[in-house]
Coordinates of C-alpha atoms in Angstrom, one line a residue:
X1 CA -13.1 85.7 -271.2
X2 CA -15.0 86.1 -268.0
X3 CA -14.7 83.6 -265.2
X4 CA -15.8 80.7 -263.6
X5 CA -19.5 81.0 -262.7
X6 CA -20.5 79.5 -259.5
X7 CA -21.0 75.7 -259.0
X8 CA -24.6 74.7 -260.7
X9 CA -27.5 74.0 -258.0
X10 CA -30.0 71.2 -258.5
X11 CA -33.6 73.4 -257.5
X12 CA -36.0 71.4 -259.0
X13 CA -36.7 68.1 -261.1
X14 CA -39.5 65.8 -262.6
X15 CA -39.7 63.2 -264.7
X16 CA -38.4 64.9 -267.7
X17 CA -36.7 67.7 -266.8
X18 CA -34.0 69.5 -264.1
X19 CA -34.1 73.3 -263.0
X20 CA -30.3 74.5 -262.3
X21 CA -29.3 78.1 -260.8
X22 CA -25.9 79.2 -260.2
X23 CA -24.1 82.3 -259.7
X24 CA -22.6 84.5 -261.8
X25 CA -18.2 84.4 -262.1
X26 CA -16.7 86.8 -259.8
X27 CA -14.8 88.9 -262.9
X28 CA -16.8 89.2 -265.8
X29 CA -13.5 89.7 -267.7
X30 CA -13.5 93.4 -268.7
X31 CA -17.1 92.8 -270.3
X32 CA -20.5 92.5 -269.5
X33 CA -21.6 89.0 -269.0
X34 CA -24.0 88.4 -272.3
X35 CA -25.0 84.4 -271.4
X36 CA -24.2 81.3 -270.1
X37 CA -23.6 78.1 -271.8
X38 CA -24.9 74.9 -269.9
X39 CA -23.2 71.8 -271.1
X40 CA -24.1 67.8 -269.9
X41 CA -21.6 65.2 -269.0
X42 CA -22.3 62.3 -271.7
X43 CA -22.0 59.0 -269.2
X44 CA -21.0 56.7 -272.0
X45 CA -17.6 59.1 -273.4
X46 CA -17.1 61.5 -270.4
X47 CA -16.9 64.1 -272.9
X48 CA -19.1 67.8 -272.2
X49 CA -21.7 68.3 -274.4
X50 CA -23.6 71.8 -275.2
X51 CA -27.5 71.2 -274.3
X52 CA -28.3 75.4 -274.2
X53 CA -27.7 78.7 -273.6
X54 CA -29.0 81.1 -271.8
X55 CA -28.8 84.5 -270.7
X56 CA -30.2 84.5 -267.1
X57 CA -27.9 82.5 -264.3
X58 CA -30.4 79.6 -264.8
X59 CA -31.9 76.8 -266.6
X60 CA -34.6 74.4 -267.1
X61 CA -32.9 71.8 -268.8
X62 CA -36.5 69.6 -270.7
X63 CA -36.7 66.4 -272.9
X64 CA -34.5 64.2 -269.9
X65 CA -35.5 60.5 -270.1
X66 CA -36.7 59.3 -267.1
X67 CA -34.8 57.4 -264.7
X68 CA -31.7 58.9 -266.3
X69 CA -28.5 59.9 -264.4
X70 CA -27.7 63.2 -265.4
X71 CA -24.9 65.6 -264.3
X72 CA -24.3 69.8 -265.6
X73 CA -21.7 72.5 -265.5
X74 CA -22.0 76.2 -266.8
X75 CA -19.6 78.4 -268.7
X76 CA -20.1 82.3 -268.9
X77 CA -20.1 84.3 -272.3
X78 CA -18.7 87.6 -273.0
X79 CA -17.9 89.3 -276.2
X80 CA -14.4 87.9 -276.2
X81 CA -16.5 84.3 -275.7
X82 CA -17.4 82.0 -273.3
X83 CA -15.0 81.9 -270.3
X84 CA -13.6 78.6 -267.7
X85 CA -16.1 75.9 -266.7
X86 CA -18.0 75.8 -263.2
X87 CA -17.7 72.8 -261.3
X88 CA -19.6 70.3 -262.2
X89 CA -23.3 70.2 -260.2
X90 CA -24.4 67.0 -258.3
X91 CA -25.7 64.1 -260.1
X92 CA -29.5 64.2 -260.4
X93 CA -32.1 61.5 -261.4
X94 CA -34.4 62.6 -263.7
X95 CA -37.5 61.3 -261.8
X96 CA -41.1 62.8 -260.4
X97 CA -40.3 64.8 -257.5
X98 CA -43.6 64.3 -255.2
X99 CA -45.3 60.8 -255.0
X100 CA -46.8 58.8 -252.7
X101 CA -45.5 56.0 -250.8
X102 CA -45.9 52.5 -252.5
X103 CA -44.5 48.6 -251.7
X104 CA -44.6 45.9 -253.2
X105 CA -44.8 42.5 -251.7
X106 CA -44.6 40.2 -254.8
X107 CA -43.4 36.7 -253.9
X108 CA -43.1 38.0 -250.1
X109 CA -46.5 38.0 -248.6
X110 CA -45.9 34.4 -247.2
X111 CA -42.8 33.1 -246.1
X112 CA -41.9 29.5 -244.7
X113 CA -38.9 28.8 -243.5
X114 CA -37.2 26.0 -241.4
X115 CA -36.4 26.5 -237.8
X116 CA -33.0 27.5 -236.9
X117 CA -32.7 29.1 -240.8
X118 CA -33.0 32.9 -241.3
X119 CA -36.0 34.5 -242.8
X120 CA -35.9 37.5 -245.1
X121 CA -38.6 40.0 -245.7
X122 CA -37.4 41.7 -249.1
X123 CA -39.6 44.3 -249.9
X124 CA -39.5 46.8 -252.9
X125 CA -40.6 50.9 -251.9
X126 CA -40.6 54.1 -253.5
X127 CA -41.8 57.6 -253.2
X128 CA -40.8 61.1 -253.3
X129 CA -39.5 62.6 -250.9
X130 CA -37.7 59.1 -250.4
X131 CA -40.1 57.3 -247.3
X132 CA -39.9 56.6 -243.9
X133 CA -40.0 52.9 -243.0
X134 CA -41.5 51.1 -239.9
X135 CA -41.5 47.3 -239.0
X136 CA -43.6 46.2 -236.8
X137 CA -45.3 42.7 -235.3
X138 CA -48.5 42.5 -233.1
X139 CA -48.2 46.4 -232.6
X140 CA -44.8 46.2 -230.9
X141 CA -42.2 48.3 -233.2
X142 CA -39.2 46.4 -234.2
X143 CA -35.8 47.6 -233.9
X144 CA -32.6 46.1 -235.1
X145 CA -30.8 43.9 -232.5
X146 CA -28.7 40.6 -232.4
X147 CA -31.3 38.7 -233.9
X148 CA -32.7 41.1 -236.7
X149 CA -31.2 43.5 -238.9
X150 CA -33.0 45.9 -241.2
X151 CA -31.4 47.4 -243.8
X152 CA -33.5 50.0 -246.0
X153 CA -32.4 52.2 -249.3
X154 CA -34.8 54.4 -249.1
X155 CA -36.3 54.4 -253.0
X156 CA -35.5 50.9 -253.2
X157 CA -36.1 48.6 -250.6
X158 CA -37.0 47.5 -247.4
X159 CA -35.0 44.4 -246.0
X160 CA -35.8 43.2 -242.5
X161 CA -33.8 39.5 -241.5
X162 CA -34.4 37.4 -238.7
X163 CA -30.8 35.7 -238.3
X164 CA -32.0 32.3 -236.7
X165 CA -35.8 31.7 -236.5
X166 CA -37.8 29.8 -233.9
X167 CA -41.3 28.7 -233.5
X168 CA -42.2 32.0 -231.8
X169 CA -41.1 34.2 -234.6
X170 CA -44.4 32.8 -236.1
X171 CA -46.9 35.6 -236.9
X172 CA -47.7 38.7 -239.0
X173 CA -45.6 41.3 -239.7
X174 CA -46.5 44.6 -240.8
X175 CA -44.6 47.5 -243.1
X176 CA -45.4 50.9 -243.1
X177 CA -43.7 53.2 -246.0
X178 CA -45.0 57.0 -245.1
X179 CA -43.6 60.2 -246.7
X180 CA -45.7 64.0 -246.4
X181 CA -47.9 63.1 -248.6
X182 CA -49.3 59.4 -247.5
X183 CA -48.9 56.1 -246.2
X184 CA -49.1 52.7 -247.0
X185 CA -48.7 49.2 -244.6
X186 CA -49.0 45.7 -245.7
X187 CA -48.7 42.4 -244.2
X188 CA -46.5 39.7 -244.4
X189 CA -47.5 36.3 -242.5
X190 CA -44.0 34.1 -241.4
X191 CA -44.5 30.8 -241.1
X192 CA -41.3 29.1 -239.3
X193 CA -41.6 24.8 -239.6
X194 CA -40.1 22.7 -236.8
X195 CA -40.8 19.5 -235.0
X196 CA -43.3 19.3 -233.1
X197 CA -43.3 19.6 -229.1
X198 CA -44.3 16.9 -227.0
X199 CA -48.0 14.8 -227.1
X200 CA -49.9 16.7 -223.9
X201 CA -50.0 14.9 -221.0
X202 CA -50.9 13.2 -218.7
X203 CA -50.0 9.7 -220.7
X204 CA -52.6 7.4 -219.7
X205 CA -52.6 4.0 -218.5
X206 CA -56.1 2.0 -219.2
X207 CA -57.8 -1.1 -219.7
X208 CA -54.6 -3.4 -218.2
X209 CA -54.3 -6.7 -218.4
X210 CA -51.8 -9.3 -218.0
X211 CA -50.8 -9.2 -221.5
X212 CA -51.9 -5.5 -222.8
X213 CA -53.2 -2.2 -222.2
X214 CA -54.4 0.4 -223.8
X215 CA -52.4 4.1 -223.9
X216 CA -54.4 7.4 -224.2
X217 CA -52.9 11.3 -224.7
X218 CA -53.8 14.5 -226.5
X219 CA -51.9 16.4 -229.2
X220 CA -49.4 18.5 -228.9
X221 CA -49.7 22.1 -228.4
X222 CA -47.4 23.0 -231.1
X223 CA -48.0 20.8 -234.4
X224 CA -44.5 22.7 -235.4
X225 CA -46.4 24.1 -238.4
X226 CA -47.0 20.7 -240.4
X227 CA -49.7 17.7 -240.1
X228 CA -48.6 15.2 -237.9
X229 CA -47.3 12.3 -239.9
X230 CA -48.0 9.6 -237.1
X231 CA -47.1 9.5 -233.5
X232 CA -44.4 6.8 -231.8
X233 CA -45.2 4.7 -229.5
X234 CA -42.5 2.6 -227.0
X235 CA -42.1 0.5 -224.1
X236 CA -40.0 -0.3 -221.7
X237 CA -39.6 -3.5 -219.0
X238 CA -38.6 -1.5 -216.1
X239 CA -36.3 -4.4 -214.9
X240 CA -33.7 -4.4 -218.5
X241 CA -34.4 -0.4 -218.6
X242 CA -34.8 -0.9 -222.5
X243 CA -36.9 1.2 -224.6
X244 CA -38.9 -0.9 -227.1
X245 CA -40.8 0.0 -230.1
X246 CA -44.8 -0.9 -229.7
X247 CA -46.4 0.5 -233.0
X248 CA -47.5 4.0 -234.4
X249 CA -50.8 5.6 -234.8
X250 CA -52.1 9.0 -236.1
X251 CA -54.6 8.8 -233.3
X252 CA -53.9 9.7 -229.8
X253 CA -55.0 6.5 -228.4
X254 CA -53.0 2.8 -228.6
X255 CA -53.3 -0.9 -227.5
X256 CA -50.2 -2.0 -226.8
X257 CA -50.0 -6.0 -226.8
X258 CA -47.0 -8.5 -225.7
X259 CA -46.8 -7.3 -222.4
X260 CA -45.4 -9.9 -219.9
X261 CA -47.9 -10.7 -217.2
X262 CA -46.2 -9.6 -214.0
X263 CA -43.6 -7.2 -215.5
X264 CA -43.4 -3.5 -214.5
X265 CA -43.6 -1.4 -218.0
X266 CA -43.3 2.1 -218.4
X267 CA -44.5 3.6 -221.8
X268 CA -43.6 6.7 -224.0
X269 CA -45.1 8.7 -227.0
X270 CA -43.5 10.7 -229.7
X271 CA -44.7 12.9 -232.6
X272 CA -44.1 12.8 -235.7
X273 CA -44.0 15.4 -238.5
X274 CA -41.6 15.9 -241.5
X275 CA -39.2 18.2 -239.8
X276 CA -38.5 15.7 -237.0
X277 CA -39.6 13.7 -233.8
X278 CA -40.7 15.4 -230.3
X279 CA -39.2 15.0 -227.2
X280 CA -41.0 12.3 -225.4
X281 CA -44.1 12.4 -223.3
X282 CA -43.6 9.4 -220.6
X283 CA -46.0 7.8 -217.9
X284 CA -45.7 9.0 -214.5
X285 CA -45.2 5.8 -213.2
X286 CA -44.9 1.9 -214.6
X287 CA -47.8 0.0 -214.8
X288 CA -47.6 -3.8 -213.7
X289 CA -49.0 -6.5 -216.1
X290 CA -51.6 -7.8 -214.4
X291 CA -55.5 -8.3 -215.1
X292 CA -57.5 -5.5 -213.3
X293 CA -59.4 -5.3 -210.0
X294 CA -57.7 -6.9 -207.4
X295 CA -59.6 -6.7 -203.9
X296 CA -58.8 -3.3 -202.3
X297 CA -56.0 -3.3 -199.3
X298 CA -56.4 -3.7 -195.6
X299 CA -58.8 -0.7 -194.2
X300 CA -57.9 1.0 -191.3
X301 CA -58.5 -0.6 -187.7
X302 CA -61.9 0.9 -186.6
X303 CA -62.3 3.3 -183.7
X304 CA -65.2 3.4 -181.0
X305 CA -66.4 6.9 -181.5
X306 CA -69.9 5.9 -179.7
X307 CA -71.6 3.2 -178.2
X308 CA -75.1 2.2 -175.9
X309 CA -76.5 -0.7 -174.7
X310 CA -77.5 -2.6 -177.8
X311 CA -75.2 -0.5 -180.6
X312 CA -71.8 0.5 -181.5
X313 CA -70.9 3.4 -184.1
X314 CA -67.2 2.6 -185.6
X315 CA -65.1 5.2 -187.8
X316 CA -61.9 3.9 -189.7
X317 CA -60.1 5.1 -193.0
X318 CA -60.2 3.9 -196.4
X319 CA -57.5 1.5 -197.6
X320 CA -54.6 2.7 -199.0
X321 CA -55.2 1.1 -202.1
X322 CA -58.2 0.4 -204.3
X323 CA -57.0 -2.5 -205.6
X324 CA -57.3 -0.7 -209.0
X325 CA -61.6 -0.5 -209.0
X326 CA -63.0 2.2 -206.8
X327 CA -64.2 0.9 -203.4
X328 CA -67.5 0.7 -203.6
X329 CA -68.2 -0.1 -199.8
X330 CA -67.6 -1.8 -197.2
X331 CA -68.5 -5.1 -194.6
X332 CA -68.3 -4.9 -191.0
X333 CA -68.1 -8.2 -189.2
X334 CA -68.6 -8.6 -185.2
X335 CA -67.3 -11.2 -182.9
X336 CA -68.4 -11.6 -179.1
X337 CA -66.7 -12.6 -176.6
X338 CA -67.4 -15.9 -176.5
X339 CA -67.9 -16.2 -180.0
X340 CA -64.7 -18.1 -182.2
X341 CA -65.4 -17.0 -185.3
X342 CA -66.1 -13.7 -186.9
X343 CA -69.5 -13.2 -188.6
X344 CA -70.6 -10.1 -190.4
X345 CA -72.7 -7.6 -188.9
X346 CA -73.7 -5.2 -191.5
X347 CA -72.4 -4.2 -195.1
X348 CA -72.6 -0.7 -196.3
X349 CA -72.9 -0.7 -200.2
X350 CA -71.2 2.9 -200.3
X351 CA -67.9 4.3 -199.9
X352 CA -68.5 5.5 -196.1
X353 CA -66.1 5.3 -193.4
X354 CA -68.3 5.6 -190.6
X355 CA -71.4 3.3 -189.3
X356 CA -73.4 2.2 -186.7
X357 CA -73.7 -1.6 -185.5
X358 CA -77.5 -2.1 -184.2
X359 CA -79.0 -5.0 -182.5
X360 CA -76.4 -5.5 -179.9
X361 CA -76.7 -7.3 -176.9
X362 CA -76.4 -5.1 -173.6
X363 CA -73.5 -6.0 -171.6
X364 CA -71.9 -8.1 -174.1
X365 CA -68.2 -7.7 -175.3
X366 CA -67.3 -7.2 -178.7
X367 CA -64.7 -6.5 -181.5
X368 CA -65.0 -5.1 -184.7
X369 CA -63.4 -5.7 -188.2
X370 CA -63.9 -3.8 -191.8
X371 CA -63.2 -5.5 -195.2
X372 CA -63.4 -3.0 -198.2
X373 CA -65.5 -4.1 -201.1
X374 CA -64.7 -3.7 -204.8
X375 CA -65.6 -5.3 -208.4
X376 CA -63.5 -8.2 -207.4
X377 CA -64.8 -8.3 -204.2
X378 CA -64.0 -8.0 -200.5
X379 CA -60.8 -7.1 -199.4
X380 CA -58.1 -8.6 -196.2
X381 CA -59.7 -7.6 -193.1
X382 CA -58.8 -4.7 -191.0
X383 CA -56.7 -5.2 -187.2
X384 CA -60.0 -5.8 -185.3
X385 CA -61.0 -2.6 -183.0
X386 CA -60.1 -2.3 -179.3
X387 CA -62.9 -4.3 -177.2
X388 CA -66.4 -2.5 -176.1
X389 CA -68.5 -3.7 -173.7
X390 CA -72.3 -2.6 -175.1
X391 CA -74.1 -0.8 -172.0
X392 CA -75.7 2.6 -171.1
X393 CA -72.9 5.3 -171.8
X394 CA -71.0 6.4 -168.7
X395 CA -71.6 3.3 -166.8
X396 CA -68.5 0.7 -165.2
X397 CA -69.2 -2.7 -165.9
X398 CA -67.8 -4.9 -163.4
X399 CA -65.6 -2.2 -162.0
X400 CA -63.8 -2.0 -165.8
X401 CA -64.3 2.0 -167.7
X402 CA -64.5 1.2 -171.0
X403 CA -62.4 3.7 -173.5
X404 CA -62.5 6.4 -176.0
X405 CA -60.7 8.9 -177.7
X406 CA -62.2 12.3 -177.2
X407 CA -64.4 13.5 -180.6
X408 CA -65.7 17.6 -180.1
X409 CA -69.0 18.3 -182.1
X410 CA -67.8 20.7 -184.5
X411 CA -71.7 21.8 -185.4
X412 CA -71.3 23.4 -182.4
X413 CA -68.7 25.3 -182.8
X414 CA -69.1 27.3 -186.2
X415 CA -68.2 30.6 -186.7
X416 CA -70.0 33.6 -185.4
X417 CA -70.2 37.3 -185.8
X418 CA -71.8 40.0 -183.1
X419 CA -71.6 43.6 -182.3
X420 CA -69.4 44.7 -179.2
X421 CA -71.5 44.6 -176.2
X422 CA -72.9 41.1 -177.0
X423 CA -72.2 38.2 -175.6
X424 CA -69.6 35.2 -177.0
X425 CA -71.5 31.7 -175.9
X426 CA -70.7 27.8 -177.1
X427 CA -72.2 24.9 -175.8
X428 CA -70.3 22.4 -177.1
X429 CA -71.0 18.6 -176.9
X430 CA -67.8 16.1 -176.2
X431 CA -67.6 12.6 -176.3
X432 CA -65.3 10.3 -175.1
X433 CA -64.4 7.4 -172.7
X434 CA -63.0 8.0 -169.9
X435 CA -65.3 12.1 -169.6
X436 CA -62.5 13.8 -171.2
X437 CA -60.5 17.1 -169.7
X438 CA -62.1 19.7 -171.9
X439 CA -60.2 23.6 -171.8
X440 CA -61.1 26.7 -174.0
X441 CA -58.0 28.8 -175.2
X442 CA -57.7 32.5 -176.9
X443 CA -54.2 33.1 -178.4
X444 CA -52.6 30.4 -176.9
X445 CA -54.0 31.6 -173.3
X446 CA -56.1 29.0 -171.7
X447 CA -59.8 30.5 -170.9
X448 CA -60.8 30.8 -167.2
X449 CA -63.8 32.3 -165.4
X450 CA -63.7 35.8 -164.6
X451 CA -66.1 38.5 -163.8
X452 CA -67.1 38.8 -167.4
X453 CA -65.9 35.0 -168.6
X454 CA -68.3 31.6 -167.4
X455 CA -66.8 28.4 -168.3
X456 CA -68.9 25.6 -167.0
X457 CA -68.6 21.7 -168.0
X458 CA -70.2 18.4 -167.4
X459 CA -68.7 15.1 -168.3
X460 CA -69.4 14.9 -172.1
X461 CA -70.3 18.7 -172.8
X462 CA -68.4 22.2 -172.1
X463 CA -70.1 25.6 -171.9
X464 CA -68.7 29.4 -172.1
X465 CA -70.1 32.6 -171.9
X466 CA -68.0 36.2 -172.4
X467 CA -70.3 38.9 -171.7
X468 CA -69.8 42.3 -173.1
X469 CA -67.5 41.4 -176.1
X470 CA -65.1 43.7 -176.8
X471 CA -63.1 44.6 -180.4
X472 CA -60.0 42.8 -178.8
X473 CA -62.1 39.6 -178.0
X474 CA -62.2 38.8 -181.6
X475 CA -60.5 35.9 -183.6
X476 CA -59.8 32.5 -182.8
X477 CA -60.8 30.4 -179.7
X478 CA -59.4 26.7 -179.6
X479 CA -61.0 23.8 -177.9
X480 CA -59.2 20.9 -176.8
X481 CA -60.3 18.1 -175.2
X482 CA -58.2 15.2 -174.0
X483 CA -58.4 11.9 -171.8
X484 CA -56.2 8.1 -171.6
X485 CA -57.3 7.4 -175.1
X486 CA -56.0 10.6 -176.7
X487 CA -56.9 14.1 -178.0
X488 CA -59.1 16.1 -179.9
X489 CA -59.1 19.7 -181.4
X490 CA -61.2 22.7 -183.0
X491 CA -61.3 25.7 -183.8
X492 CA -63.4 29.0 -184.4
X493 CA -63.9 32.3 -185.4
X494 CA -65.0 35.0 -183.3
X495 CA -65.9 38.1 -185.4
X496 CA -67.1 41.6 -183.1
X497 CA -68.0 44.5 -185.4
X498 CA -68.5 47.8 -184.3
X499 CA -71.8 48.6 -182.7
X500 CA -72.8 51.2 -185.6
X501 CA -71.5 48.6 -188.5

């Protein structure tokens, strides 16, 4: 008998059939080779069964069923019979060799999962030649790591698992199954369900009174992928530092009552949804009990800033507090020297901080004092200003200078660009009792004349000239002006520009 052909070679397949080719045995035994016999492993006995002869060292074995395992050796046939048995050839599925790339996403295309819980894509493919597989969210390829593995049998399935989900795994994800002869993508949406995060701030404080008030927020950013059941609202008395249920709502604004009028509260909101409760979004600061609009503090005492014979102009600053209303101006009240009681000179019905007493009379002393005005009225009197004798400015009365701080008019001082070769000038106006001591600077150089620098003053006004400015005389130029009531300062911005600019 002739020998053992070669082992058989899977060369082709489809859906019903598989193409074998071998080699013929090494010693033909003394006699021509005649044919082969091709025989199929039965998977049920493990016995060999005859499915054809041929003569050529191949075969086209038909009539396979499809999606059958199927597994072939070859013996080789002489006149003295057929010889030993090849070894067996791979196993082969009878299946269609070339097909396009397909998935199927039934019962995946949405999945919700709880936070902190894995979530599974399970997706069946197919296609011939087996397919490439790509996962992919928002355009950004994903690659196994820590948190996700992807495990793929490539005619089978696709499985890609995120190991512990958060809120930000949220999204659509896209698979792409791609072979030589197509492609195909679909989209899965993951929907991960936590508790919410906290109601947006800032918690607001309204409407108080000595017994409620009324608590206002907006949602959260995050719903946590459910409705909001409700949202949570607490309180605390700040002096037993216990927090206090005072009601829920679904809407983002609350009267809370059974306050104690007096105490200090501080308040918190939570929201709700089925997964949980948010972490807490909590006032700033506590809120005192107390009906609204209290006069507004003590203003600030009032400074002299100008004066002539029959007016004063006063400057001060706003209260420190409002007393809870807006101030919404203020009253200025006078009293002469020889006056013992303070009356009001003007009121201002406007948030100002700066006026001008009229109808004075010359060479009289006086004093002034601000109240600030809100909806509950006038406020404690400011420290009364320093004393101001009313009289033509720059005058002595009886031998006594009257005093005040130094105050530079800025109008005349703004910014100025020119070419080089100009000229830099300011004439700048100062006030202040006693003349005050008035000296340009340039980088922290004090400004003298020169052949190209002027600096002239008078007694309330300063004057500079710098002829034939130069690229390094730009930037800035300081003016200070002091006397025995204090000191004043401002700045400006030289800006020289080439001649051809």
């Amino acid at each position: 008998e002739p020998g053992k052909p070669g082992r058989p070679q899977v060369v082709d397949w489809d859906k019903d059939r598989i193409d074998l080719q071998w080699t013929p045995p090494a010693n033909d035994g003394g006699a021509p080779i005649t044919g082969y016999v091709v025989e199929r492993k039965d998977p049920t006995t493990k016995e060999w069964v005859k499915v054809m002869e041929t003569k050529e060292p191949k075969a086209s074995i038909k009539n396979l069923k499809e999606g059958h395992e199927y597994q072939f050796r070859v013996k080789a046939v002489n006149k003295a019979g057929p010889g030993h048995p090849s070894d067996p050839s791979d196993k082969q599925i009878a299946k269609s060799r070339y097909v396009p790339p397909w998935l199927d996403l039934k019962g995946v295309d949405h999945l919700i999962v709880k936070a902190g819980k894995p979530a599974k894509f399970d997706v069946k493919i197919g296609g011939e030649p087996a397919p490439d597989v790509f996962w992919s969210k928002s355009g950004q390829l994903i690659k196994p790591s820590e948190k996700i593995t992807i495990d793929t049998k490539k005619t089978e399935k696709s499985v890609l698992t995120i190991l512990t989900t958060v809120r930000g795994d949220c999204g659509k994800y896209t698979i792409k199954v791609k072979n030589n002869l197509g492609e195909k993508e679909a989209v899965i949406e993951l929907t991960v369900l936590d508790r919410p995060t906290a109601p947006k701030g800032p918690l607001l404080v309204e409407d108080v009174y000595e017994d409620n008030c009324v608590l206002e927020w907006q949602p959260p950013d995050d719903l946590g992928g459910e409705d909001l059941d409700f949202y949570e609202v607490e309180k605390m008395d700040t002096s037993t530092g216990r927090w206090m249920p005072a009601g829920k709502t679904k809407d983002t604004k609350f009267k809370v009552d059974g306050l104690k009028k007096g105490q200090s509260y501080q308040f918190r909101v939570k929201a709700v949804n089925k997964e949980g409760t948010s972490d807490p979004l909590i006032t700033e600061k506590a809120t005192v009990a107390k009906n609204p609009y209290d006069e507004p503090g003590k203003a600030g005492q009032p400074d002299v800033v100008d004066w002539d014979k029959d007016r004063v102009e006063l400057e001060w600053k706003a209260p420190e507090s409002d007393g809870g209303s807006p101030i919404t101006g203020y009253i200025v009240e006078k009293k002469a020297r020889r006056d013992k009681n303070w009356s009001k000179a003007l009121e201002i019905h406007e948030p100002v901080n700066r006026t001008t007493v009229k109808g004075l009379k010359e060479n009289d002393e006086y004093q002034f004092r601000i109240r600030a005005v809100n909806i509950a009225g006038p406020g404690e009197p400011s420290d009364p200003s320093k004393k101001v004798i009313c009289k033509p400015r720059n005058c002595k009365f009886f031998g006594i200078v009257t005093y005040m701080k130094p105050y530079i008019e800025r109008d005349y001082m703004k910014p100025i660009t020119i070419k080089v070769g100009q000229n830099v000038e300011f004439d700048v106006p100062v006030r202040g009792e006693p003349p005050p001591e008035k000296v340009w600077s340039f980088k922290g150089t004090d400004i003298v004349s020169s052949d190209r620098v002027k600096v002239t003053q008078e007694d309330y006004k300063i004057h500079i000239i710098l002829r034939s400015a130069t690229r390094q005389d730009a930037g800035k130029y300081t003016l200070t002006a002091t006397n025995a009531s204090g000191k004043d300062v401002a700045d400006t911005d030289v800006l020289v520009l080439d001649s051809q600019t």
